[in-house]
Short mmCIF file of C-alpha atoms and ligand atoms in Angstrom, two decimals:
data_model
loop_
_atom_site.label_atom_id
_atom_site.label_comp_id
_atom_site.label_asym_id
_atom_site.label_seq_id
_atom_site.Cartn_x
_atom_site.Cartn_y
_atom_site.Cartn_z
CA UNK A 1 6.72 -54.56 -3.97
CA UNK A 2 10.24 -53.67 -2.60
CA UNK A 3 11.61 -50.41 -1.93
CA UNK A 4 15.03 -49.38 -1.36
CA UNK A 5 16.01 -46.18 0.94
CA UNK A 6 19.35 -45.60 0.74
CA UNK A 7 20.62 -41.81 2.53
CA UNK A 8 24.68 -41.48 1.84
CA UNK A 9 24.06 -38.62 4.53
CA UNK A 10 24.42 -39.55 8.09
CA UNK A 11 20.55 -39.97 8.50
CA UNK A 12 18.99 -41.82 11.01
CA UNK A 13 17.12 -43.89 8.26
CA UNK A 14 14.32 -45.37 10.65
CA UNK A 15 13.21 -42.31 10.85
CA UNK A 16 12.19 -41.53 7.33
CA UNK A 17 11.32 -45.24 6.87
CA UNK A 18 8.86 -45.92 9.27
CA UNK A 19 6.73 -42.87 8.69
CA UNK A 20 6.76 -43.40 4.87
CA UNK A 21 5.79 -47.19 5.18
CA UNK A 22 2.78 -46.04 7.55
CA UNK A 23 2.06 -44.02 4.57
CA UNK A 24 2.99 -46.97 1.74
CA UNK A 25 1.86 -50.11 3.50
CA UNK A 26 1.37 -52.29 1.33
CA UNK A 27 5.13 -51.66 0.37
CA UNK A 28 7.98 -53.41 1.94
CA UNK A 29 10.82 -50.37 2.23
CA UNK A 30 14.00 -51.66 3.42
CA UNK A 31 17.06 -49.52 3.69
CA UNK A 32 20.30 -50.04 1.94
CA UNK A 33 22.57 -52.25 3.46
CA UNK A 34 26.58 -52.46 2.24
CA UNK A 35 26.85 -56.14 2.40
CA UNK A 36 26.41 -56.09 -1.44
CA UNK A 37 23.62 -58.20 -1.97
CA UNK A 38 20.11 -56.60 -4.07
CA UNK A 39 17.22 -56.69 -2.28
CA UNK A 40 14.94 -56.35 -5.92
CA UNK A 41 13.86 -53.36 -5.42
CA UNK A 42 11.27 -52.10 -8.05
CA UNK A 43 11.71 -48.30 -6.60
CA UNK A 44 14.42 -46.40 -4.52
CA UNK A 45 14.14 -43.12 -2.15
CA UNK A 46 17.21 -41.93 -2.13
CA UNK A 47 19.64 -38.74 -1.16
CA UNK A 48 22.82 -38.81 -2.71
CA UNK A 49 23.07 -42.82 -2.42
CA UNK A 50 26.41 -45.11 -2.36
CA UNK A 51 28.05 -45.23 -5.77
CA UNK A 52 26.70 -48.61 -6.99
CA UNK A 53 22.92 -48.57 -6.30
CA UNK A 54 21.91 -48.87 -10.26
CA UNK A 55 24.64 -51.34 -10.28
CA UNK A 56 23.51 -53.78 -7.67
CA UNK A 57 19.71 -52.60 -8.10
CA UNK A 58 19.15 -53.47 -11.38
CA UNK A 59 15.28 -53.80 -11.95
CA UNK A 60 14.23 -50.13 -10.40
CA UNK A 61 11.05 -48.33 -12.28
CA UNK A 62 11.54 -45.68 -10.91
CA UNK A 63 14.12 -43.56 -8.14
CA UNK A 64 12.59 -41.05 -5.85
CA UNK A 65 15.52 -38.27 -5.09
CA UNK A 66 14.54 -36.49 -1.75
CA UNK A 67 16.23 -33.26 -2.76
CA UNK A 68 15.83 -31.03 -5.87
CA UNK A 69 18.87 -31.23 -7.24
CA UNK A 70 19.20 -34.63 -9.18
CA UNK A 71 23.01 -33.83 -10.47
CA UNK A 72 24.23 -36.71 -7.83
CA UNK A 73 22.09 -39.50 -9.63
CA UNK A 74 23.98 -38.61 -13.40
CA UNK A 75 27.05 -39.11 -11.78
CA UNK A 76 26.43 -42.91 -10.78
CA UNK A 77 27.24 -45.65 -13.14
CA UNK A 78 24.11 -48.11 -14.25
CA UNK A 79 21.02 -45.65 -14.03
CA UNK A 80 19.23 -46.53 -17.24
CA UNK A 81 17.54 -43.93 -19.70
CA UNK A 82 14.43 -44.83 -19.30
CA UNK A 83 13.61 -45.11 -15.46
CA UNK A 84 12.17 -41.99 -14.47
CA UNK A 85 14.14 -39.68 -11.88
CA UNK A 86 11.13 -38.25 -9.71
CA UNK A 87 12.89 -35.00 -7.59
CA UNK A 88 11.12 -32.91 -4.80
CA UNK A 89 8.88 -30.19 -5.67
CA UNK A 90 9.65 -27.33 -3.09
CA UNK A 91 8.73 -29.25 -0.17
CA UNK A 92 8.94 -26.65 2.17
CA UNK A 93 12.48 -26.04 0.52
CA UNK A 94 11.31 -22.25 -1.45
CA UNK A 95 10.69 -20.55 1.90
CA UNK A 96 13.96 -21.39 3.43
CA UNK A 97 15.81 -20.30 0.03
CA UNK A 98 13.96 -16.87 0.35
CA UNK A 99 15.32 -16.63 3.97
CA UNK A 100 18.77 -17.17 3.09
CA UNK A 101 19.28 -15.64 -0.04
CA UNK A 102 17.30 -12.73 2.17
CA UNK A 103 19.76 -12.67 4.97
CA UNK A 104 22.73 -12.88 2.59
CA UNK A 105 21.18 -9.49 0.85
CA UNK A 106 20.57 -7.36 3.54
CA UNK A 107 23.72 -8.52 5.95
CA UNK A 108 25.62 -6.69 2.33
CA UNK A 109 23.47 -3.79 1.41
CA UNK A 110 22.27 -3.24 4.86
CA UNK A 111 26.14 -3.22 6.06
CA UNK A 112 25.25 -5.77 8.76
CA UNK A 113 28.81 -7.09 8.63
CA UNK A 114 30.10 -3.83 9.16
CA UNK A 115 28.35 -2.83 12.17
CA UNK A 116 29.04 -6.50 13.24
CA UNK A 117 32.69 -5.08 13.09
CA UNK A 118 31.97 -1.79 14.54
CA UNK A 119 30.16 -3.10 17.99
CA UNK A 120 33.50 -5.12 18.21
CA UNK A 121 35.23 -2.03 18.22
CA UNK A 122 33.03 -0.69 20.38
CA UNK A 123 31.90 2.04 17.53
CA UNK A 124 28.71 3.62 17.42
CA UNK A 125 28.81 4.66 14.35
CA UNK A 126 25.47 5.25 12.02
CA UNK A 127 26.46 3.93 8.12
CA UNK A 128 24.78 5.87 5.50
CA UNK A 129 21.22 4.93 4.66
CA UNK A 130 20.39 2.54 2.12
CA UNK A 131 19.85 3.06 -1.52
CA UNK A 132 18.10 0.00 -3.00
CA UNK A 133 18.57 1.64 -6.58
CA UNK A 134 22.39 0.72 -5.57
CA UNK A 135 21.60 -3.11 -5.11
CA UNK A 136 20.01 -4.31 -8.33
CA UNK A 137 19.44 -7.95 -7.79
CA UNK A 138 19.67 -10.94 -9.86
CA UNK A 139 18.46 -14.57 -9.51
CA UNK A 140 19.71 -17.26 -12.57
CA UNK A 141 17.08 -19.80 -12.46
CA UNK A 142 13.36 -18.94 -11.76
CA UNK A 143 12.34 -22.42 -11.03
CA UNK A 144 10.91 -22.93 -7.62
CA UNK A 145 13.49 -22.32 -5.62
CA UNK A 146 13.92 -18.55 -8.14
CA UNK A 147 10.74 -17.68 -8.31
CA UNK A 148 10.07 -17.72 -4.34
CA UNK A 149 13.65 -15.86 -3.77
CA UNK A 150 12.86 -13.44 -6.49
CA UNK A 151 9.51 -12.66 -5.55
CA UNK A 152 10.39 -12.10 -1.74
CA UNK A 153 13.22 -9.98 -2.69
CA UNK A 154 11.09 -7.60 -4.90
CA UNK A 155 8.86 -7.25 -1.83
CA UNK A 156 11.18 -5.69 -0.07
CA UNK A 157 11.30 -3.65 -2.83
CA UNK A 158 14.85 -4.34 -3.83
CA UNK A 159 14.85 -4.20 -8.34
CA UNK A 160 14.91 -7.98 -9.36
CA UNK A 161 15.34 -9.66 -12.39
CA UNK A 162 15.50 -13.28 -13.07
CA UNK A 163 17.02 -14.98 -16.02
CA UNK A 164 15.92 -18.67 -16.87
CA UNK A 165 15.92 -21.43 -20.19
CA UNK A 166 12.41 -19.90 -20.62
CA UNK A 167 10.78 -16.81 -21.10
CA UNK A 168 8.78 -15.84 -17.62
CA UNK A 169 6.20 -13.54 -17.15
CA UNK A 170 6.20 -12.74 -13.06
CA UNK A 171 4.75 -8.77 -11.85
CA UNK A 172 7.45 -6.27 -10.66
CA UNK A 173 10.50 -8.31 -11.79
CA UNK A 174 12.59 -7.83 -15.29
CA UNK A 175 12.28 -11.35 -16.68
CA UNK A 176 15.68 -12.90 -19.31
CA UNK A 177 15.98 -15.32 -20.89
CA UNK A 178 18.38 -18.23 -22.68
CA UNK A 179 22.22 -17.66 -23.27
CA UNK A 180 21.47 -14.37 -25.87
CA UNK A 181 19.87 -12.43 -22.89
CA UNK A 182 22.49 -13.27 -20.13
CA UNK A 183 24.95 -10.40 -20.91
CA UNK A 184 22.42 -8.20 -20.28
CA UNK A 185 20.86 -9.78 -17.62
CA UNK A 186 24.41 -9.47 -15.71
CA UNK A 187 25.60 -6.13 -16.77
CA UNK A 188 22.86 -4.78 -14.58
CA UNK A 189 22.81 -6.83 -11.37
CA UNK A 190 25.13 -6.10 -8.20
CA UNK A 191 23.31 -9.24 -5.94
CA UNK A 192 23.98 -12.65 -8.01
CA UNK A 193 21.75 -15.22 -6.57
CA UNK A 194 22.28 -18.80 -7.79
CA UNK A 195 19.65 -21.16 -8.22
CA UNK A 196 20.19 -23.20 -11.14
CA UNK A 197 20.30 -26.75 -11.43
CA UNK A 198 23.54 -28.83 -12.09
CA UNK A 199 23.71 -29.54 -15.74
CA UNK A 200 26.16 -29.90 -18.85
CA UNK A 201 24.56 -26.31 -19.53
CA UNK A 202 25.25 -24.69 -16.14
CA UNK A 203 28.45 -26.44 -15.23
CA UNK A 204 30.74 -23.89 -14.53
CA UNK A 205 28.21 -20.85 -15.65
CA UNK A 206 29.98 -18.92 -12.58
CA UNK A 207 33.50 -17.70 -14.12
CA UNK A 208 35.51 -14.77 -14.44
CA UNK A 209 33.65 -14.19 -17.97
CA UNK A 210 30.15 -13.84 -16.45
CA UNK A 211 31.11 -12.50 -12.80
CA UNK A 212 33.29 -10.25 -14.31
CA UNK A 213 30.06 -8.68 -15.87
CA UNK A 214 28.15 -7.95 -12.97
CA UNK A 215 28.03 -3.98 -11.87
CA UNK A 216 31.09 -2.84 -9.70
CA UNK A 217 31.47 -4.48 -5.92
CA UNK A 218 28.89 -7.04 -7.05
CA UNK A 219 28.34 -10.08 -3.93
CA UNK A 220 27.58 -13.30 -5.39
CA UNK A 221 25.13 -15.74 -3.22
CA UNK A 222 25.36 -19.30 -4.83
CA UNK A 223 22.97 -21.85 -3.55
CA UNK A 224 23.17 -24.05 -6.46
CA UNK A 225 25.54 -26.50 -6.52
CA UNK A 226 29.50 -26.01 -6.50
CA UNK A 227 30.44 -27.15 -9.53
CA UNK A 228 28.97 -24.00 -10.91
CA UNK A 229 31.53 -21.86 -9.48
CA UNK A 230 34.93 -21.50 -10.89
CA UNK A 231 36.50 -20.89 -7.30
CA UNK A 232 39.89 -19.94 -8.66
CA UNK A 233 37.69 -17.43 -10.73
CA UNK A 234 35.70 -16.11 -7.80
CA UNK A 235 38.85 -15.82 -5.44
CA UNK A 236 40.48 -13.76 -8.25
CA UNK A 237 37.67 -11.37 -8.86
CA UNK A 238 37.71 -10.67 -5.07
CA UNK A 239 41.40 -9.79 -5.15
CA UNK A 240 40.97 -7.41 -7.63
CA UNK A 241 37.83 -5.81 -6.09
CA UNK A 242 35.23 -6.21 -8.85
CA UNK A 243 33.29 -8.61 -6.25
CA UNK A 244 32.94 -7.10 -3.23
CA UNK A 245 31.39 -10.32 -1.19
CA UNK A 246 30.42 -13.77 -1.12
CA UNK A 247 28.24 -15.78 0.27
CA UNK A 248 28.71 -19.77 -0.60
CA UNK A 249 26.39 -22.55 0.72
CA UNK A 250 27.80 -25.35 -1.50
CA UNK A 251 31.17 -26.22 -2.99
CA UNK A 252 33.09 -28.39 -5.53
CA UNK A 253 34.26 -30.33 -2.48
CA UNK A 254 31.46 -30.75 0.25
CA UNK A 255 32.68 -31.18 3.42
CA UNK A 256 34.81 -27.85 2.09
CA UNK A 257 38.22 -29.51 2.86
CA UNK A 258 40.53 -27.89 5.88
CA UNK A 259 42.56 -25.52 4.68
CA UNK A 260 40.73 -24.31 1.63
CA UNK A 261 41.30 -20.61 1.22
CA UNK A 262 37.26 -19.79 1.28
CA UNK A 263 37.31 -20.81 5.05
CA UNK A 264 39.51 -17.89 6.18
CA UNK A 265 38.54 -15.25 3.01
CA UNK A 266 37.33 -12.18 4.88
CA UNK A 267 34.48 -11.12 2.34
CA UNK A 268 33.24 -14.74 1.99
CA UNK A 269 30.81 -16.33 3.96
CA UNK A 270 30.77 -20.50 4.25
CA UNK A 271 27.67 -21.96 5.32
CA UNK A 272 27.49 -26.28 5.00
CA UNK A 273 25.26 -26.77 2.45
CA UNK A 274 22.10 -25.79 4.45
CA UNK A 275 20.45 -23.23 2.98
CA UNK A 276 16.78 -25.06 2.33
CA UNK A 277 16.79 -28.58 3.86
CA UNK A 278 14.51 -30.99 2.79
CA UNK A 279 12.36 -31.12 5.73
CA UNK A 280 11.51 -34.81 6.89
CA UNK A 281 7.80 -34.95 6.98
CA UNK A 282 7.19 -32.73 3.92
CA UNK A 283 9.31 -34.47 2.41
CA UNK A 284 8.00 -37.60 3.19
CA UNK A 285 4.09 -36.92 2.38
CA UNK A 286 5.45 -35.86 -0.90
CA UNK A 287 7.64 -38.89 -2.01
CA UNK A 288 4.63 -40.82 -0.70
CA UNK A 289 2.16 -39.42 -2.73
CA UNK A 290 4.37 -39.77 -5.85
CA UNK A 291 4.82 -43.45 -4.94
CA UNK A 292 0.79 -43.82 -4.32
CA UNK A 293 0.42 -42.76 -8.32
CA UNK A 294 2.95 -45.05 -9.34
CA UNK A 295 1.15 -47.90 -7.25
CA UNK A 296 -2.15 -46.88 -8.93
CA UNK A 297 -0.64 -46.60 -12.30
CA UNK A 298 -1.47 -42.38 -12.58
CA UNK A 299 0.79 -40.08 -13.73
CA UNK A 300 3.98 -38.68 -11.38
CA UNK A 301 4.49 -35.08 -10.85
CA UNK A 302 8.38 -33.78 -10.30
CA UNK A 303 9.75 -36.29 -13.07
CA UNK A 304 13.05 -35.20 -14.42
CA UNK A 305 13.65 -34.54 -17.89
CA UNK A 306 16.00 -36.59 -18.61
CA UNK A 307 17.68 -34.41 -22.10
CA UNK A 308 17.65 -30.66 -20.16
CA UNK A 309 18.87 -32.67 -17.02
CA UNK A 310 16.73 -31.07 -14.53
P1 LIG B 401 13.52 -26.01 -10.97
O1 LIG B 401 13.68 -27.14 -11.94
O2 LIG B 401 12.17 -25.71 -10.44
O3 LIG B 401 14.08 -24.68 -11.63
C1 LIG B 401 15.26 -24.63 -12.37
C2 LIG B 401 15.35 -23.28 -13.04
O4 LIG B 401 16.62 -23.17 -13.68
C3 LIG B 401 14.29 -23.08 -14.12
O5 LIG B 401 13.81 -21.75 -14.11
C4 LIG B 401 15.06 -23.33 -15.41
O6 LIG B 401 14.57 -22.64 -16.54
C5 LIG B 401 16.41 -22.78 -15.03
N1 LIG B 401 17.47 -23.35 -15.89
C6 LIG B 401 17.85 -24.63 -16.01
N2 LIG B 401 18.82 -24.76 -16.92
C7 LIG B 401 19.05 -23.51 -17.39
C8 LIG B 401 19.93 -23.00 -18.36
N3 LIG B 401 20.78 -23.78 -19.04
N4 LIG B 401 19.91 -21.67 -18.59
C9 LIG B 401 19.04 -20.86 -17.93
N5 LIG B 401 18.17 -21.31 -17.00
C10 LIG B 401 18.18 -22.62 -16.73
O7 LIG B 401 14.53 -26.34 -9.78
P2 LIG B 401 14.44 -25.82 -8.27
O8 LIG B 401 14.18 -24.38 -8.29
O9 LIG B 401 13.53 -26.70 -7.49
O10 LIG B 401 15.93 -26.13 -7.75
C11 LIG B 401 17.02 -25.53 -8.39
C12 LIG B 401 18.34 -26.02 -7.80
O11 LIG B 401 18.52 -25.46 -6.50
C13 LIG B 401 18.44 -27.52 -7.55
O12 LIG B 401 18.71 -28.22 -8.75
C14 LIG B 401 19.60 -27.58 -6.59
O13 LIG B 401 20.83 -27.62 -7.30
C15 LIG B 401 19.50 -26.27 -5.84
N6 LIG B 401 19.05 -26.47 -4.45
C16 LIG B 401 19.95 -26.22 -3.44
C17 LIG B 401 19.59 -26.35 -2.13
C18 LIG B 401 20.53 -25.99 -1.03
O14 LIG B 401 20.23 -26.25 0.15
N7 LIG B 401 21.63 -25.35 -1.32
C19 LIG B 401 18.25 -26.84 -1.76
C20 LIG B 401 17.36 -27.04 -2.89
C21 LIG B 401 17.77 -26.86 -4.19
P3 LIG B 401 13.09 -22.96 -17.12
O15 LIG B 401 12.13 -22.34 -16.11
O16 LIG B 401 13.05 -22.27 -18.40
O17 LIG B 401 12.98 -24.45 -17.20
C1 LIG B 402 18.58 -30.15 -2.90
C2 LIG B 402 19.58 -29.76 -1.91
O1 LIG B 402 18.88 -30.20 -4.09
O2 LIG B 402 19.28 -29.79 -0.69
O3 LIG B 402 17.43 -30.40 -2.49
O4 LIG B 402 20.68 -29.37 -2.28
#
């Protein structure tokens, strides 16, 4: 049985391939080679692949995405309806989401920034204490990734609500659900955190309509995908004040090109698309694991659903 890795990131591949065969041996895992010839590959590991994978590997069962996010695979030509789309589950990916969206919270409400400006000044100068009332939080998506960075946040004691497809039901945060509840769900949060997937749903779900409904000097932390945002939207509703701050780890355009105005923005914050890795041996034993089922004919866990898209 043939696998196919194929990494469109700058990966050393070796390294993911020779600890997952130790773990699949009786697999022959080969990595993806551009001389355009198929290797038959019955599954494919894959981040972000090259654009012609389902093309050139036409008999795959099954693909293995070693991210979360599956909104790359849609976008290929050639993937057929009915080969299941298996994505990581967490994978050591929550924890690091609760750290970021963590830091990008308290450098706003607890005026890091500021005194980050101040010691350049040379100012000692004590800002007035906080007021968590003032920094009502909100996460879209309560998956895994929204669930961890909710329920870290409302340990700190921060108010947190979470809005999702489905109802949730998690202690100490206000829980909202499907397109009737997101109105409300916005009009009371100051701290956007975005951790949806990618979908035809969620495309472009940050705009000026729904940031323009979060409370006064909101800060929006998106750490879903790019194509969420409306940047034109985002870099207007900072010119007029309504958002105070952001804080972007992905974009439309990833590298962010030179030159593109959220580089130099003083409220925003760039970081390149790091904010939970998928970390290589976690990663690894999981994908493994999935691809022992398969090889024993038992049931997958992570599959994709293919009509919500996530
Ligand atoms: P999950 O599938 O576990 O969770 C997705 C959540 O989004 C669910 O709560 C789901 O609702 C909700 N959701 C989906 N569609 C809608 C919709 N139309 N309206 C309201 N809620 C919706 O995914 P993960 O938490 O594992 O990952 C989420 C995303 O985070 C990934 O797809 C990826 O884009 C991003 N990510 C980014 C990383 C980075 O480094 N920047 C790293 C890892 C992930 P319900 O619970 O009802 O199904
Ligand atoms: C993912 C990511 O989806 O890293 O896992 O963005």
């Amino acid at each position: 049985m043939k696998i196919i890795f194929a990494s469109a990131h700058d990966v050393d591949a070796d390294s993911w391939i020779k600890p997952l065969q130790a773990l699949v041996p009786q697999a022959d895992i080969q990595q993806w080679s551009d001389d355009g010839s198929a290797i038959g590959a019955e599954l494919a590991v894959v981040w972000n692949p090259p654009r012609d994978i389902f093309l050139r590997e036409t008999g795959l069962q099954a693909v293995f995405n070693l991210g979360a996010g599956v909104d790359a695979l849609f976008r290929l030509e050639g993937l057929n309806d009915d080969v299941p789309i298996v994505r990581l589950e967490d994978a050591g990916m929550s924890v690091q989401m609760a750290e970021y969206a963590t830091y990008a919270l308290l450098r706003a409400s607890r005026q890091f920034d500021r005194y980050e400006g101040l010691q350049k000044q040379g100012i000692w100068e004590p800002l007035p204490d906080i007021q968590r009332g003032k920094w009502p939080v909100g996460v879209m998506g309560m998956g895994l990734m929204g669930a961890r960075v909710a329920q870290t946040l409302a340990s700190l004691d921060y108010p947190v609500a979470g809005w999702s497809r489905s109802g949730k039901d998690l202690p100490g945060i206000e829980c909202f659900a499907g397109p009737a509840q997101l109105p409300a769900f916005l009009a009371r949060t100051r701290v956007l955190i975005n951790t949806l997937p990618l979908t035809s749903e969620t495309h472009g779900i940050l705009c000026r309509d729904t940031l323009g409904r979060l409370l006064p000097e909101a800060h929006l932390i998106n750490v879903g995908r790019g194509d969420h945002l409306v940047e034109e939207d985002l870099l207007a509703l900072l010119d007029s004040g309504h958002i105070h701050g952001a804080t972007l780890d992905v974009f439309n355009q990833e590298p962010l090109p030179q030159g593109h105005a959220f580089w130099t923005h003083p409220r925003i914050t760039v970081t390149p698309h790091v904010a939970a890795a998928s970390l290589r041996e976690t990663s690894i034993a999981q994908v493994a694991a999935n691809i022992n089922c398969y090889l024993r004919g038992e049931p997958l866990t992570g599959v994709v659903v293919r009509g919500r898209g996530y």
